[in-house]
Coordinates of C-alpha atoms in Angstrom, one line a residue:
Chain A
X1 CA 0.1 66.5 39.9
X2 CA -1.6 64.4 37.7
X3 CA -4.8 65.0 35.8
X4 CA -6.8 61.7 35.1
X5 CA -10.0 61.7 32.9
X6 CA -12.0 58.3 32.7
X7 CA -14.8 58.4 30.1
X8 CA -17.3 55.3 30.3
X9 CA -20.6 54.4 28.9
X10 CA -23.8 55.4 30.9
X11 CA -24.9 51.9 31.5
X12 CA -24.8 49.1 34.0
X13 CA -25.0 49.8 37.9
X14 CA -27.9 48.7 40.2
X15 CA -30.7 50.3 37.9
X16 CA -28.8 50.4 34.7
X17 CA -28.3 54.2 34.5
X18 CA -24.6 53.9 35.3
X19 CA -22.1 53.6 38.0
X20 CA -23.1 54.5 41.3
X21 CA -21.4 57.0 43.4
X22 CA -19.9 54.2 45.4
X23 CA -18.3 52.8 42.5
X24 CA -17.0 56.3 41.0
X25 CA -15.0 56.6 44.6
X26 CA -13.5 53.2 43.9
X27 CA -12.3 54.5 40.5
X28 CA -11.2 58.0 42.0
X29 CA -9.5 55.9 45.0
X30 CA -7.9 53.3 42.8
X31 CA -6.4 55.6 40.1
X32 CA -5.0 57.8 42.8
X33 CA -3.6 54.9 44.6
X34 CA -1.9 53.6 41.2
X35 CA -0.4 57.1 40.3
X36 CA 1.2 57.0 44.1
X37 CA 2.5 53.8 43.9
X38 CA 4.0 53.8 40.4
X39 CA 5.3 57.4 40.1
X40 CA 5.2 58.6 43.7
X41 CA 2.4 61.4 42.8
X42 CA 1.1 62.9 45.8
X43 CA -2.6 62.2 46.2
X44 CA -3.5 66.1 47.2
X45 CA -2.6 67.0 43.8
X46 CA -4.0 64.1 41.7
X47 CA -7.3 65.1 40.2
X48 CA -9.9 62.7 38.6
X49 CA -12.6 63.7 36.5
X50 CA -15.4 60.9 35.5
X51 CA -17.5 61.4 32.3
X52 CA -20.4 59.2 31.8
X53 CA -21.2 59.1 27.8
X54 CA -24.6 58.6 26.7
X55 CA -25.0 55.0 24.6
X56 CA -26.1 57.2 21.6
X57 CA -22.7 59.3 21.7
X58 CA -20.2 56.5 22.0
X59 CA -19.2 54.6 18.7
X60 CA -17.0 51.7 18.0
X61 CA -16.6 49.5 14.7
X62 CA -18.5 52.4 13.3
X63 CA -21.7 51.9 15.0
X64 CA -23.0 53.3 18.2
X65 CA -22.9 51.6 21.3
X66 CA -26.9 52.1 21.4
X67 CA -27.0 50.0 18.2
X68 CA -24.3 47.6 19.6
X69 CA -26.1 46.7 22.6
X70 CA -29.4 46.1 20.8
X71 CA -27.9 43.9 18.7
X72 CA -26.4 41.6 21.6
X73 CA -29.8 41.6 23.4
Chain B
X1 CA -6.9 79.9 16.7
X2 CA -6.9 78.8 20.4
X3 CA -9.3 76.3 22.1
X4 CA -9.9 76.6 25.6
X5 CA -11.6 73.9 27.9
X6 CA -12.4 74.9 31.4
X7 CA -14.0 72.2 33.9
X8 CA -15.4 73.4 37.0
X9 CA -17.5 71.5 39.8
X10 CA -21.5 72.0 39.7
X11 CA -21.8 73.9 42.9
X12 CA -21.9 77.4 44.0
X13 CA -24.0 80.2 41.8
X14 CA -27.1 81.8 43.3
X15 CA -29.0 78.5 43.8
X16 CA -26.1 76.2 44.5
X17 CA -26.3 74.4 40.9
X18 CA -23.2 76.1 39.5
X19 CA -22.3 79.1 37.6
X20 CA -24.9 81.3 36.1
X21 CA -24.9 82.1 32.2
X22 CA -23.5 85.8 33.4
X23 CA -20.6 84.2 35.2
X24 CA -19.9 81.7 32.3
X25 CA -19.9 84.8 30.0
X26 CA -17.2 86.3 32.3
X27 CA -15.0 83.4 31.9
X28 CA -15.4 83.3 28.2
X29 CA -14.7 86.8 27.9
X30 CA -11.9 87.1 30.4
X31 CA -9.9 84.0 28.7
X32 CA -10.3 85.3 25.3
X33 CA -9.0 88.4 26.1
X34 CA -6.1 87.0 28.3
X35 CA -5.1 85.3 24.9
X36 CA -5.4 88.4 22.7
X37 CA -3.4 90.3 25.4
X38 CA -0.6 87.8 25.9
X39 CA -0.5 85.9 22.4
X40 CA -2.2 88.5 20.1
X41 CA -4.6 85.6 19.3
X42 CA -7.7 86.7 17.5
X43 CA -11.1 86.7 19.4
X44 CA -12.9 85.4 16.2
X45 CA -11.2 82.2 16.1
X46 CA -10.9 81.7 20.0
X47 CA -13.0 78.9 21.1
X48 CA -13.9 78.3 24.6
X49 CA -15.9 75.3 26.1
X50 CA -16.9 75.1 29.7
X51 CA -17.7 71.5 31.4
X52 CA -19.7 71.3 34.7
X53 CA -18.9 68.6 36.5
X54 CA -20.9 66.7 39.2
X55 CA -19.4 66.5 42.3
X56 CA -19.7 62.8 42.3
X57 CA -17.7 62.7 39.3
X58 CA -14.7 65.2 40.5
X59 CA -12.0 63.4 42.8
X60 CA -9.3 64.9 44.5
X61 CA -6.8 63.4 47.2
X62 CA -8.4 60.0 46.2
X63 CA -12.1 61.2 47.3
X64 CA -14.9 62.4 45.6
X65 CA -15.8 66.0 45.8
X66 CA -19.0 65.2 47.2
X67 CA -17.5 63.4 50.2
X68 CA -15.0 66.5 50.7
X69 CA -18.0 68.9 50.9
X70 CA -19.6 66.7 53.2
X71 CA -16.8 66.6 55.3
X72 CA -16.4 70.3 55.2
X73 CA -20.0 71.2 56.5
Chain C
X1 CA -10.8 73.0 41.9
X2 CA -10.8 73.6 38.3
X3 CA -8.9 72.1 35.3
X4 CA -8.1 74.1 32.4
X5 CA -6.6 73.3 29.1
X6 CA -5.3 75.9 26.8
X7 CA -4.3 74.6 23.2
X8 CA -2.4 77.1 20.9
X9 CA -0.7 76.9 17.8
X10 CA 3.4 76.2 18.0
X11 CA 4.0 79.5 16.2
X12 CA 5.0 83.1 17.2
X13 CA 7.2 84.0 20.1
X14 CA 10.6 85.6 19.6
X15 CA 12.0 82.9 17.6
X16 CA 8.8 81.7 15.9
X17 CA 8.3 78.7 17.7
X18 CA 5.9 79.0 20.1
X19 CA 5.0 81.0 23.4
X20 CA 7.8 81.5 25.7
X21 CA 7.9 80.2 29.1
X22 CA 7.2 84.1 30.6
X23 CA 4.1 84.3 28.2
X24 CA 2.7 80.6 29.4
X25 CA 3.4 81.7 32.9
X26 CA 1.1 84.8 32.2
X27 CA -1.7 82.5 30.7
X28 CA -1.4 80.3 33.7
X29 CA -1.5 83.1 36.3
X30 CA -4.4 85.2 33.9
X31 CA -6.7 82.1 34.1
X32 CA -6.0 81.4 37.7
X33 CA -6.9 84.8 38.6
X34 CA -10.1 84.8 36.5
X35 CA -11.4 81.8 38.3
X36 CA -10.6 83.2 41.6
X37 CA -12.4 86.6 40.7
X38 CA -15.5 85.0 38.9
X39 CA -16.3 81.7 40.9
X40 CA -14.0 82.4 44.0
X41 CA -11.9 79.1 43.0
X42 CA -9.1 78.7 45.0
X43 CA -5.8 79.0 43.3
X44 CA -4.2 76.1 45.1
X45 CA -6.6 73.7 43.4
X46 CA -6.6 75.3 40.0
X47 CA -4.8 73.3 37.2
X48 CA -3.8 74.5 34.0
X49 CA -2.2 72.7 31.2
X50 CA -1.1 74.3 28.0
X51 CA -0.6 72.3 24.8
X52 CA 1.2 73.7 21.9
X53 CA -0.2 72.1 18.4
X54 CA 2.0 71.7 15.3
X55 CA 0.7 74.1 12.2
X56 CA 0.3 70.7 10.4
X57 CA -2.0 69.3 13.2
X58 CA -4.7 72.2 13.7
X59 CA -7.4 72.5 11.1
X60 CA -9.8 75.2 10.4
X61 CA -12.0 75.6 7.3
X62 CA -10.9 72.2 6.0
X63 CA -7.3 73.1 6.0
X64 CA -4.4 73.0 8.0
X65 CA -3.0 76.1 9.7
X66 CA 0.2 75.3 7.9
X67 CA -1.4 75.8 4.8
X68 CA -3.3 79.0 5.7
X69 CA -0.1 80.6 7.0
X70 CA 1.4 79.7 3.7
X71 CA -1.6 81.4 1.6
X72 CA -1.1 84.5 3.9
X73 CA 2.5 85.3 3.2
Chain D
X1 CA -6.5 52.3 17.2
X2 CA -7.8 55.9 17.0
X3 CA -9.9 58.0 19.6
X4 CA -12.0 60.8 18.2
X5 CA -14.0 63.3 20.2
X6 CA -16.5 65.6 18.5
X7 CA -18.1 68.6 20.4
X8 CA -21.0 70.2 18.8
X9 CA -23.2 72.8 20.1
X10 CA -26.9 71.4 21.4
X11 CA -29.1 73.1 18.9
X12 CA -30.4 72.3 15.6
X13 CA -32.1 68.7 14.8
X14 CA -35.7 68.1 14.4
X15 CA -36.8 69.7 17.4
X16 CA -34.1 72.1 18.1
X17 CA -32.6 69.9 21.0
X18 CA -29.6 68.9 19.1
X19 CA -28.5 65.9 16.6
X20 CA -30.6 62.8 16.5
X21 CA -29.3 59.3 17.2
X22 CA -29.4 58.8 13.4
X23 CA -27.3 61.9 12.7
X24 CA -24.8 60.8 15.3
X25 CA -24.8 57.5 13.9
X26 CA -23.7 59.1 10.6
X27 CA -20.8 61.2 12.4
X28 CA -19.6 57.9 13.9
X29 CA -19.9 55.9 10.7
X30 CA -18.3 58.8 8.6
X31 CA -15.0 59.4 10.8
X32 CA -14.5 55.7 11.0
X33 CA -14.4 55.4 7.5
X34 CA -12.3 58.3 7.1
X35 CA -9.8 57.0 9.4
X36 CA -10.0 53.6 7.6
X37 CA -9.7 54.9 4.2
X38 CA -6.8 57.7 4.9
X39 CA -4.8 55.7 7.4
X40 CA -6.0 52.1 7.2
X41 CA -7.1 52.1 10.7
X42 CA -9.5 49.2 11.8
X43 CA -12.8 50.2 12.7
X44 CA -13.0 47.4 15.4
X45 CA -10.4 49.7 17.5
X46 CA -11.7 53.1 16.3
X47 CA -13.7 54.7 19.3
X48 CA -15.9 58.0 18.7
X49 CA -17.2 60.1 21.6
X50 CA -19.6 62.9 20.9
X51 CA -20.1 65.8 23.2
X52 CA -23.2 68.0 22.9
X53 CA -22.6 71.3 24.6
X54 CA -24.9 73.9 25.8
X55 CA -25.2 77.3 24.0
X56 CA -24.2 78.8 27.5
X57 CA -21.2 76.9 27.6
X58 CA -19.8 77.3 24.1
X59 CA -17.8 80.5 23.6
X60 CA -16.4 82.2 20.4
X61 CA -15.3 85.9 19.8
X62 CA -15.5 86.5 23.6
X63 CA -19.3 85.7 23.7
X64 CA -21.3 82.7 24.6
X65 CA -23.1 80.9 21.5
X66 CA -26.5 81.7 23.3
X67 CA -25.7 85.4 23.1
X68 CA -24.7 84.9 19.3
X69 CA -27.7 83.3 18.3
X70 CA -30.0 85.8 20.2
X71 CA -28.2 88.3 18.2
X72 CA -28.6 86.8 14.8
X73 CA -32.5 86.0 15.2
Chain E
X1 CA -15.7 50.3 26.6
X2 CA -13.8 53.1 28.6
X3 CA -11.5 55.4 27.5
X4 CA -8.6 56.8 30.0
X5 CA -6.6 59.7 29.6
X6 CA -3.6 60.0 32.3
X7 CA -1.6 63.4 32.1
X8 CA 1.6 63.6 34.2
X9 CA 4.4 66.1 34.5
X10 CA 7.7 65.3 32.5
X11 CA 9.9 64.5 35.4
X12 CA 11.2 61.8 37.4
X13 CA 12.3 58.5 36.1
X14 CA 15.7 57.3 36.1
X15 CA 17.0 60.1 34.3
X16 CA 14.7 63.0 35.2
X17 CA 12.9 63.2 32.0
X18 CA 9.8 61.1 32.8
X19 CA 8.2 57.9 33.5
X20 CA 9.9 54.8 31.7
X21 CA 8.1 52.4 29.4
X22 CA 7.9 49.9 32.3
X23 CA 6.2 52.6 34.5
X24 CA 3.6 53.5 31.5
X25 CA 3.0 49.8 31.3
X26 CA 2.3 49.5 35.0
X27 CA -0.3 52.7 34.7
X28 CA -1.8 51.2 31.4
X29 CA -2.3 47.5 33.2
X30 CA -3.5 49.2 36.8
X31 CA -6.3 51.3 35.4
X32 CA -7.4 48.8 33.0
X33 CA -7.7 46.2 36.0
X34 CA -9.2 48.8 37.9
X35 CA -12.3 49.2 35.4
X36 CA -12.6 45.6 35.1
X37 CA -12.9 45.1 38.7
X38 CA -15.0 47.9 39.5
X39 CA -17.1 48.4 36.6
X40 CA -16.7 44.8 34.8
X41 CA -15.3 46.4 31.7
X42 CA -13.6 44.4 28.9
X43 CA -9.9 45.1 28.6
X44 CA -10.2 44.4 25.2
X45 CA -12.0 47.9 24.8
X46 CA -10.4 49.6 27.2
X47 CA -8.1 52.6 25.9
X48 CA -5.5 54.5 27.9
X49 CA -3.7 57.5 26.4
X50 CA -0.7 58.8 28.6
X51 CA 0.5 62.5 28.0
X52 CA 3.7 63.8 29.6
X53 CA 3.3 67.6 29.9
X54 CA 6.5 69.9 30.1
X55 CA 7.1 71.8 33.5
X56 CA 6.5 74.9 31.7
X57 CA 3.0 73.7 30.5
X58 CA 1.7 72.6 33.5
X59 CA 0.3 75.4 36.2
X60 CA -1.1 75.1 39.8
X61 CA -1.6 77.9 42.3
X62 CA -1.1 80.4 39.3
X63 CA 2.8 79.4 38.8
X64 CA 4.3 76.9 36.3
X65 CA 5.6 73.9 37.8
X66 CA 9.0 74.7 36.5
X67 CA 8.9 77.8 38.8
X68 CA 7.7 75.7 41.7
X69 CA 10.2 72.9 41.4
X70 CA 13.1 75.7 40.9
X71 CA 11.8 77.2 44.6
X72 CA 11.6 73.6 46.3
X73 CA 15.3 73.0 45.2
Chain F
X1 CA -18.8 75.7 15.5
X2 CA -17.7 72.3 16.3
X3 CA -14.4 71.0 17.7
X4 CA -12.8 67.5 16.7
X5 CA -10.0 66.1 18.3
X6 CA -8.4 63.0 16.4
X7 CA -5.9 61.2 18.1
X8 CA -3.8 58.2 16.4
X9 CA -0.7 56.2 17.1
X10 CA 2.4 57.7 15.9
X11 CA 3.4 54.7 13.2
X12 CA 2.6 54.3 9.7
X13 CA 3.2 56.8 7.0
X14 CA 6.2 56.5 4.5
X15 CA 8.8 56.2 7.0
X16 CA 7.0 54.6 9.8
X17 CA 6.9 57.8 12.0
X18 CA 3.1 58.7 11.7
X19 CA 0.9 60.4 9.1
X20 CA 2.3 62.8 6.5
X21 CA 1.1 66.4 6.3
X22 CA -1.0 65.2 3.1
X23 CA -2.6 62.6 5.1
X24 CA -3.3 64.8 8.1
X25 CA -4.9 67.6 5.6
X26 CA -7.2 64.7 4.3
X27 CA -8.4 64.0 7.9
X28 CA -8.9 67.8 8.4
X29 CA -10.9 68.2 5.1
X30 CA -12.7 64.9 5.6
X31 CA -14.2 65.5 9.1
X32 CA -14.8 69.2 8.3
X33 CA -17.1 67.9 5.0
X34 CA -18.7 65.3 7.1
X35 CA -20.0 68.1 9.8
X36 CA -21.0 70.2 6.9
X37 CA -23.0 67.4 5.2
X38 CA -24.5 65.6 8.3
X39 CA -25.4 68.9 10.8
X40 CA -24.8 71.8 8.2
X41 CA -22.1 73.2 10.4
X42 CA -19.9 76.0 8.8
X43 CA -16.3 74.8 7.9
X44 CA -15.1 78.4 8.7
X45 CA -15.9 77.6 12.6
X46 CA -14.9 74.0 12.4
X47 CA -11.7 73.3 14.4
X48 CA -9.7 70.0 14.2
X49 CA -6.7 69.4 16.3
X50 CA -4.9 66.1 15.7
X51 CA -2.5 64.3 18.4
X52 CA 0.1 61.9 17.4
X53 CA 0.4 59.5 20.3
X54 CA 3.6 57.4 21.1
X55 CA 3.2 53.7 21.2
X56 CA 4.6 53.8 24.6
X57 CA 1.6 56.0 25.8
X58 CA -1.4 54.1 24.3
X59 CA -2.7 51.2 26.0
X60 CA -5.3 48.7 25.0
X61 CA -6.1 45.1 26.5
X62 CA -3.9 46.5 29.3
X63 CA -0.7 46.4 27.4
X64 CA 1.1 49.1 25.3
X65 CA 0.9 49.6 21.7
X66 CA 4.5 49.2 21.7
X67 CA 4.2 45.8 23.2
X68 CA 1.5 44.6 21.2
X69 CA 3.2 45.8 17.9
X70 CA 6.3 43.7 19.2
X71 CA 4.4 40.6 19.6
X72 CA 2.5 40.9 15.9
X73 CA 5.9 41.1 14.4

């Protein structure tokens, strides 16, 4: 009965506003299959929660992802 | 000094958009009372954080809750 | 299909090393009932995860719980 | 390679709707520096995620922060 | 720069005490590949944290996993 | 009333088994001060929880930290 939380930045996808429902379904299906294949966990009791995080709210290297993306452009 | 995080899908409630503030207050009050009754924890230092999760972002059985709800209808 | 995480300090209980299995079961049962009563959530898909946190690893008021407990004694 | 999650209520800031991007950057920079100074952790692999939580979704003392703020006013 | 947290019960594996390091590496590799394949996320900034949870600390259907496993035996 | 969770690998410190209680206190004090200075949050209602994560349970670049550390040596 695993619980998986996936946090990604809200960016990319067809209109730049984050993963599409179809992409999220691929993540849910993929990680559920992984847990079944590696640890024999039942999909029926595998929970997955996806969080999209604003670029202002994600930090790495002491900078926000917003600032990092602006520098990359 | 407990910390409790409650994640629920954003559905139900009077207009289908998730729990009302009054329902959330019942959850906050109920779990705070529970921790006081069972473990003698002080309400003054019991934190509760509620997260509503979009049906696209919640997975079970390798499917999104959105897809599961659509099949049920 | 709610997910609940309860974090408590590892203290109290019959030998001072934290909640007993019976107390944890009361927390699991209590919060599952609460979600069923308030939001009509099914117990079959309500997950609860309890974390016991060492007094050295819990901070409030800028001090560790270990330090706070020592001052109280 | 630390991971830090900071949850704050969505209030305050110049228009009352929560911390500004500049304030969030100060949090990201500050906690990344702290981990480098205390534990010699590399900023390049220090992740910070900030969550703003609605006043309805935050509880303390068995009440929502919304209710507490209303009483204070 | 995704962050993934995987929580599983501490059971199974060769001696019944939970997943082996090799199985954990499969989970880490598998979910990192998944995020690269679906969302084009860089493995270099994909963090994975695995938590093993005691059977006493995991609840479903209002019961602990310890109690559920005992009933199944 | 902020809540902060800091996850670090269980390594370093005087005997290689992770941060000392004194170092943890510095983290607790430092991040509590930071939230007071940047957002005017009260230390009395600032919670900090530190998690030490085994090197087998932390992944980056699709590898466990255990494997990465072994390669570095």
